[in-house]
Amino acid sequence: MAIERTLSILKPDATRRNLTGAINQRFEEKGLRIVAQKRIHLSRREAGLFYEVHKERPFFDELVEYMVSGPIVVQVLEGDNAVANNREIMGATDPSKADAGTIRKDFAVSIGENSVHGSDSLENAKREIDFFFSESEIVG
């Protein structure tokens, strides 16, 4: 298996409910290491830049507003097939369709407030990690 890095975001609904430790425990139990982590509050500009790929979609403005509604925890996860492993741990975007035991099934409020974000490819993982972290902040 390949050691990879992926970006994870614990979204405002998760931080508001003090779920950081519980969610991090899921990652670590499944073999992912947290090699960088910080709690931040995105500006509208930052959220818009990060989610720019969705700019033409009808949910873009709502997504940006949600992501600036409270602090988030951004982190770099590292491990075997980290991108796919993280996506499996998170579960389906729609919590009603997520498998039992996944983060979204257990913690998400709704399809919009689904507690976590994870990179969907190695290419996006690199871009997303570089958006939030300098190489010196990744200390795994």
CSV table of C-alpha atoms in Angstrom, one decimal, residues 4 6-11 14-15 19-38 73-91 101-104 106-107 114-119:
chain,number,residue,atom,x,y,z
A,4,GLU,CA,-0.4,9.2,1.2
A,6,THR,CA,-4.9,13.9,2.6
A,7,LEU,CA,-6.7,17.0,3.9
A,8,SER,CA,-9.4,16.7,6.5
A,9,ILE,CA,-11.7,19.5,7.7
A,10,LEU,CA,-13.8,19.2,10.8
A,11,LYS,CA,-16.6,21.6,9.9
A,14,ALA,CA,-18.6,19.4,14.5
A,15,THR,CA,-16.5,22.0,16.3
A,19,LEU,CA,-16.6,16.5,18.4
A,20,THR,CA,-12.9,17.1,17.5
A,21,GLY,CA,-11.5,14.4,19.8
A,22,ALA,CA,-14.2,11.8,18.9
A,23,ILE,CA,-13.6,12.4,15.2
A,24,ASN,CA,-9.8,12.3,15.5
A,25,GLN,CA,-10.1,9.1,17.4
A,26,ARG,CA,-11.9,7.5,14.4
A,27,PHE,CA,-9.0,8.5,12.1
A,28,GLU,CA,-6.4,7.2,14.4
A,29,GLU,CA,-8.2,3.9,15.1
A,30,LYS,CA,-8.3,3.3,11.4
A,31,GLY,CA,-4.6,3.8,10.9
A,32,LEU,CA,-4.4,7.4,9.9
A,33,ARG,CA,-1.9,9.7,11.6
A,34,ILE,CA,-2.6,13.4,12.2
A,35,VAL,CA,0.6,15.0,11.1
A,36,ALA,CA,-0.6,18.6,11.1
A,37,GLN,CA,-3.6,20.3,12.7
A,38,LYS,CA,-4.9,23.8,13.5
A,73,VAL,CA,-10.2,22.3,12.3
A,74,VAL,CA,-8.0,21.7,9.3
A,75,GLN,CA,-5.6,18.7,9.4
A,76,VAL,CA,-3.3,16.6,7.3
A,77,LEU,CA,-3.9,12.9,7.7
A,78,GLU,CA,-1.2,10.4,6.6
A,79,GLY,CA,-1.3,6.7,6.1
A,80,ASP,CA,-1.8,3.8,3.7
A,81,ASN,CA,-4.1,4.9,0.9
A,82,ALA,CA,-5.1,7.9,3.1
A,83,VAL,CA,-7.4,9.5,0.5
A,84,ALA,CA,-9.6,6.4,0.1
A,85,ASN,CA,-9.3,5.4,3.7
A,86,ASN,CA,-10.4,8.8,4.9
A,87,ARG,CA,-13.4,8.8,2.5
A,88,GLU,CA,-14.4,5.4,3.9
A,89,ILE,CA,-14.2,6.6,7.5
A,90,MET,CA,-16.2,9.7,6.7
A,91,GLY,CA,-19.0,7.9,4.9
A,101,GLY,CA,-20.1,3.5,12.1
A,102,THR,CA,-19.0,6.2,9.8
A,103,ILE,CA,-18.4,9.8,11.0
A,104,ARG,CA,-21.3,11.2,8.9
A,106,ASP,CA,-22.9,9.0,13.6
A,107,PHE,CA,-22.3,12.8,13.8
A,114,ASN,CA,-22.1,16.8,7.5
A,115,SER,CA,-19.3,17.4,10.0
A,116,VAL,CA,-16.3,16.6,7.8
A,117,HIS,CA,-14.6,17.3,4.5
A,118,GLY,CA,-12.0,15.1,2.9
A,119,SER,CA,-10.0,15.3,-0.3
